[in-house]
Amino acid sequence: MFSLKNNLAFLLLLAGFSVRAQFAPAVYIDTLQAENVMQLGVADFNGDGSPDILSSGFHWPEERIRLHTQAGGSYTPQLIDSMDQLRSFDIADINNDGRMDFVLSYETPSTIKWYENTGAAFVPHVVDTALDFTDKLLLRDFDNNGMVDILSMQHVEIVLYLATAPGVFDTARVIFGTTEFYAMDAADYNNDGLLDVAVASGGFDVVLNNGGGNFTWHSQQGITLCFGLQSSDMDLDGDVDVAAYESLKGILYYANDGSANFSMQDTILLSTDQFETFSITDLDCDADPDVYTTIPQPGKIVWVENDGHADFSAPHVVHTHNGQLFKASTAADMDLNGTPDLLWGNFYLGINMNQCVPFGLEEKETTTIRVYPNPVKELLHIDAGTAGIKSARLYDLSGRLLKEGIGGALNVAGLPAGMYFLLLETTGGKGVYKVVKD
């Protein structure tokens, strides 16, 4: 018998129960003092089952990339490399060896490198040096061949490097280029099974993936300068929406009509402040995506609650540190209790642990739902018995949507080994299931 209580990393049943998001006081992982943290990422780099933290930061006269390895809630910093004007990094198992690697870009000279995790060290491999100010990198499988590709935002061009073998990349191909770009994200915006691209400049443009590394411009939304993009199904209608940070307006919600056409519906966070980064994930255990960000000038860590219909609350302040111009933030489940915690940094690297607790939740035994095989290598089967499957969404530990479908199976062959969460909605209700990828 499959018990939600015994087998899930967190409990989540039917929508409509009351919940609470409660965050513990801030814990300082590292007081770097002279190092200005610019970006944060989370993954299990040493294969011990605990999430580790990768950070980039400025330490005059250079930038540094550091790994903070976790053991029992304590973190040990390790300097991996240093370079001039480090711009961006992203994390994935690039060479399909079961270890988490990362890619980064820097200037002087303009370079993209990926760092192979051998288990004992990180070995750099040059991808390209003929660049123009690469300010953002994404690691995704854009051609659905089970290998991680690199998407690069290079000032006035969006450039794709397709993997020809795990960790081996084809020459650069420009998929879009019109003007200066400030941010980008990738998701399946038109529900055709291929990852599309959204890029921010004046408003944001949507570029659709036609397969085979070919992309076509589709639409443009907004006219205000846009400096941040994140994608998620904010209104839970089965289509991936966009949250955009627009200058002097704040973070805005753009609804997707299902065909990659977007319209601005609401303001998530009204502010004239600058939002360096923000994350979208469920923070209050109610199965809808909330928004987490930092407000740099007053030094505040805040989250905004989504009611499930893309109506948003006033910001809830989690932590205030006067004088800290927070630059970096991310959300990830650091203690593996099924709820994403809040990481942030500037001259300090800190975390607020999420103590979200569902109230009024009765234990229920689910004998008709089967998710198998688990652990899984390629095809994850979902048997809902007599209930109809309305949607199946697979998320990583940071709350990022990776796979989505309405049938009885999800192909997870291209995902790195690790733990994921399956949000399953059937005609009988909702449930969340822990999935382990071999």
PDB file of C-alpha atoms in Angstrom, residues 113-226:
ATOM      1  CA  LYS A 113      33.901  27.208 -20.208  1.00  0.00           C
ATOM      2  CA  TRP A 114      32.257  24.170 -18.717  1.00  0.00           C
ATOM      3  CA  TYR A 115      33.784  22.575 -15.629  1.00  0.00           C
ATOM      4  CA  GLU A 116      33.782  18.787 -15.482  1.00  0.00           C
ATOM      5  CA  ASN A 117      33.209  17.323 -12.037  1.00  0.00           C
ATOM      6  CA  THR A 118      35.545  14.322 -11.867  1.00  0.00           C
ATOM      7  CA  GLY A 119      34.679  13.591  -8.245  1.00  0.00           C
ATOM      8  CA  ALA A 120      38.089  14.832  -7.153  1.00  0.00           C
ATOM      9  CA  ALA A 121      38.339  18.175  -8.971  1.00  0.00           C
ATOM     10  CA  PHE A 122      36.670  20.467 -11.506  1.00  0.00           C
ATOM     11  CA  VAL A 123      38.388  20.364 -14.894  1.00  0.00           C
ATOM     12  CA  PRO A 124      37.680  23.311 -17.262  1.00  0.00           C
ATOM     13  CA  HIS A 125      36.868  22.827 -20.965  1.00  0.00           C
ATOM     14  CA  VAL A 126      36.692  25.803 -23.327  1.00  0.00           C
ATOM     15  CA  VAL A 127      33.470  26.021 -25.370  1.00  0.00           C
ATOM     16  CA  ASP A 128      33.964  29.338 -27.193  1.00  0.00           C
ATOM     17  CA  THR A 129      36.159  32.431 -27.128  1.00  0.00           C
ATOM     18  CA  ALA A 130      34.647  34.344 -30.084  1.00  0.00           C
ATOM     19  CA  LEU A 131      32.047  36.086 -27.954  1.00  0.00           C
ATOM     20  CA  ASP A 132      30.523  39.469 -27.298  1.00  0.00           C
ATOM     21  CA  PHE A 133      29.789  40.123 -23.609  1.00  0.00           C
ATOM     22  CA  THR A 134      28.032  36.898 -22.572  1.00  0.00           C
ATOM     23  CA  ASP A 135      25.789  37.956 -19.700  1.00  0.00           C
ATOM     24  CA  LYS A 136      23.578  34.890 -19.138  1.00  0.00           C
ATOM     25  CA  LEU A 137      23.855  31.122 -19.613  1.00  0.00           C
ATOM     26  CA  LEU A 138      21.262  28.342 -19.503  1.00  0.00           C
ATOM     27  CA  LEU A 139      21.866  24.580 -19.610  1.00  0.00           C
ATOM     28  CA  ARG A 140      18.898  22.767 -21.161  1.00  0.00           C
ATOM     29  CA  ASP A 141      18.174  19.993 -23.663  1.00  0.00           C
ATOM     30  CA  PHE A 142      16.759  21.990 -26.584  1.00  0.00           C
ATOM     31  CA  ASP A 143      16.651  19.175 -29.162  1.00  0.00           C
ATOM     32  CA  ASN A 144      15.348  16.400 -26.867  1.00  0.00           C
ATOM     33  CA  ASN A 145      18.275  14.078 -27.541  1.00  0.00           C
ATOM     34  CA  GLY A 146      19.116  13.470 -23.888  1.00  0.00           C
ATOM     35  CA  MET A 147      22.177  15.756 -23.917  1.00  0.00           C
ATOM     36  CA  VAL A 148      22.555  19.163 -22.300  1.00  0.00           C
ATOM     37  CA  ASP A 149      22.959  22.138 -24.653  1.00  0.00           C
ATOM     38  CA  ILE A 150      24.184  25.662 -23.828  1.00  0.00           C
ATOM     39  CA  LEU A 151      22.134  28.803 -24.472  1.00  0.00           C
ATOM     40  CA  SER A 152      24.076  32.044 -24.265  1.00  0.00           C
ATOM     41  CA  MET A 153      22.826  35.646 -24.138  1.00  0.00           C
ATOM     42  CA  GLN A 154      25.599  37.556 -25.876  1.00  0.00           C
ATOM     43  CA  HIS A 155      24.728  41.263 -25.685  1.00  0.00           C
ATOM     44  CA  VAL A 156      22.744  41.597 -28.947  1.00  0.00           C
ATOM     45  CA  GLU A 157      22.462  37.910 -29.903  1.00  0.00           C
ATOM     46  CA  ILE A 158      20.998  34.742 -28.414  1.00  0.00           C
ATOM     47  CA  VAL A 159      23.385  31.927 -29.272  1.00  0.00           C
ATOM     48  CA  LEU A 160      22.856  28.159 -29.024  1.00  0.00           C
ATOM     49  CA  TYR A 161      25.559  25.503 -28.679  1.00  0.00           C
ATOM     50  CA  LEU A 162      24.035  22.083 -29.378  1.00  0.00           C
ATOM     51  CA  ALA A 163      25.696  19.053 -27.814  1.00  0.00           C
ATOM     52  CA  THR A 164      26.965  16.594 -30.417  1.00  0.00           C
ATOM     53  CA  ALA A 165      28.037  14.211 -27.637  1.00  0.00           C
ATOM     54  CA  PRO A 166      27.817  14.594 -23.849  1.00  0.00           C
ATOM     55  CA  GLY A 167      30.082  17.545 -23.048  1.00  0.00           C
ATOM     56  CA  VAL A 168      30.985  18.170 -26.706  1.00  0.00           C
ATOM     57  CA  PHE A 169      29.388  21.156 -28.416  1.00  0.00           C
ATOM     58  CA  ASP A 170      28.780  22.228 -32.008  1.00  0.00           C
ATOM     59  CA  THR A 171      29.764  25.641 -33.286  1.00  0.00           C
ATOM     60  CA  ALA A 172      27.688  28.603 -32.188  1.00  0.00           C
ATOM     61  CA  ARG A 173      24.412  29.284 -33.991  1.00  0.00           C
ATOM     62  CA  VAL A 174      22.539  32.565 -33.566  1.00  0.00           C
ATOM     63  CA  ILE A 175      18.841  31.867 -32.968  1.00  0.00           C
ATOM     64  CA  PHE A 176      17.734  35.459 -32.382  1.00  0.00           C
ATOM     65  CA  GLY A 177      19.240  38.920 -32.523  1.00  0.00           C
ATOM     66  CA  THR A 178      17.665  42.353 -32.736  1.00  0.00           C
ATOM     67  CA  THR A 179      18.793  44.610 -29.920  1.00  0.00           C
ATOM     68  CA  GLU A 180      20.525  44.654 -26.555  1.00  0.00           C
ATOM     69  CA  PHE A 181      19.268  41.890 -24.238  1.00  0.00           C
ATOM     70  CA  TYR A 182      19.107  41.874 -20.440  1.00  0.00           C
ATOM     71  CA  ALA A 183      17.639  38.525 -19.380  1.00  0.00           C
ATOM     72  CA  MET A 184      16.315  35.232 -20.751  1.00  0.00           C
ATOM     73  CA  ASP A 185      14.544  32.036 -19.744  1.00  0.00           C
ATOM     74  CA  ALA A 186      13.528  28.798 -21.444  1.00  0.00           C
ATOM     75  CA  ALA A 187      10.278  26.820 -21.196  1.00  0.00           C
ATOM     76  CA  ASP A 188       7.749  25.065 -23.426  1.00  0.00           C
ATOM     77  CA  TYR A 189       5.471  28.052 -24.028  1.00  0.00           C
ATOM     78  CA  ASN A 190       3.304  26.517 -26.789  1.00  0.00           C
ATOM     79  CA  ASN A 191       2.987  22.987 -25.362  1.00  0.00           C
ATOM     80  CA  ASP A 192       4.638  21.186 -28.271  1.00  0.00           C
ATOM     81  CA  GLY A 193       7.236  19.338 -26.194  1.00  0.00           C
ATOM     82  CA  LEU A 194      10.165  21.590 -27.183  1.00  0.00           C
ATOM     83  CA  LEU A 195      11.830  24.242 -25.045  1.00  0.00           C
ATOM     84  CA  ASP A 196      11.277  27.765 -26.357  1.00  0.00           C
ATOM     85  CA  VAL A 197      13.099  30.944 -25.331  1.00  0.00           C
ATOM     86  CA  ALA A 198      11.955  34.250 -23.843  1.00  0.00           C
ATOM     87  CA  VAL A 199      14.384  37.181 -23.992  1.00  0.00           C
ATOM     88  CA  ALA A 200      14.101  40.558 -22.297  1.00  0.00           C
ATOM     89  CA  SER A 201      14.862  43.961 -23.776  1.00  0.00           C
ATOM     90  CA  GLY A 202      12.053  46.473 -24.334  1.00  0.00           C
ATOM     91  CA  GLY A 203       9.397  44.142 -22.923  1.00  0.00           C
ATOM     92  CA  PHE A 204      10.195  40.544 -23.819  1.00  0.00           C
ATOM     93  CA  ASP A 205      10.229  38.488 -27.029  1.00  0.00           C
ATOM     94  CA  VAL A 206       9.201  34.843 -27.405  1.00  0.00           C
ATOM     95  CA  VAL A 207      11.211  32.692 -29.820  1.00  0.00           C
ATOM     96  CA  LEU A 208       9.688  29.296 -30.612  1.00  0.00           C
ATOM     97  CA  ASN A 209      11.702  26.104 -31.034  1.00  0.00           C
ATOM     98  CA  ASN A 210      10.942  24.360 -34.334  1.00  0.00           C
ATOM     99  CA  GLY A 211      13.281  21.430 -33.604  1.00  0.00           C
ATOM    100  CA  GLY A 212      16.719  20.614 -34.953  1.00  0.00           C
ATOM    101  CA  GLY A 213      18.209  23.768 -33.466  1.00  0.00           C
ATOM    102  CA  ASN A 214      15.935  26.051 -35.505  1.00  0.00           C
ATOM    103  CA  PHE A 215      13.946  28.864 -33.875  1.00  0.00           C
ATOM    104  CA  THR A 216      11.376  31.397 -35.103  1.00  0.00           C
ATOM    105  CA  TRP A 217      10.404  34.723 -33.539  1.00  0.00           C
ATOM    106  CA  HIS A 218       6.785  34.524 -32.414  1.00  0.00           C
ATOM    107  CA  SER A 219       5.644  37.509 -30.361  1.00  0.00           C
ATOM    108  CA  GLN A 220       6.644  40.514 -28.281  1.00  0.00           C
ATOM    109  CA  GLN A 221       5.000  41.787 -25.096  1.00  0.00           C
ATOM    110  CA  GLY A 222       5.413  45.095 -23.283  1.00  0.00           C
ATOM    111  CA  ILE A 223       7.544  48.111 -24.127  1.00  0.00           C
ATOM    112  CA  THR A 224       9.196  48.963 -20.802  1.00  0.00           C
ATOM    113  CA  LEU A 225      12.828  47.982 -20.297  1.00  0.00           C
ATOM    114  CA  CYS A 226      12.802  44.453 -18.858  1.00  0.00           C
TER     115      CYS A 226
END
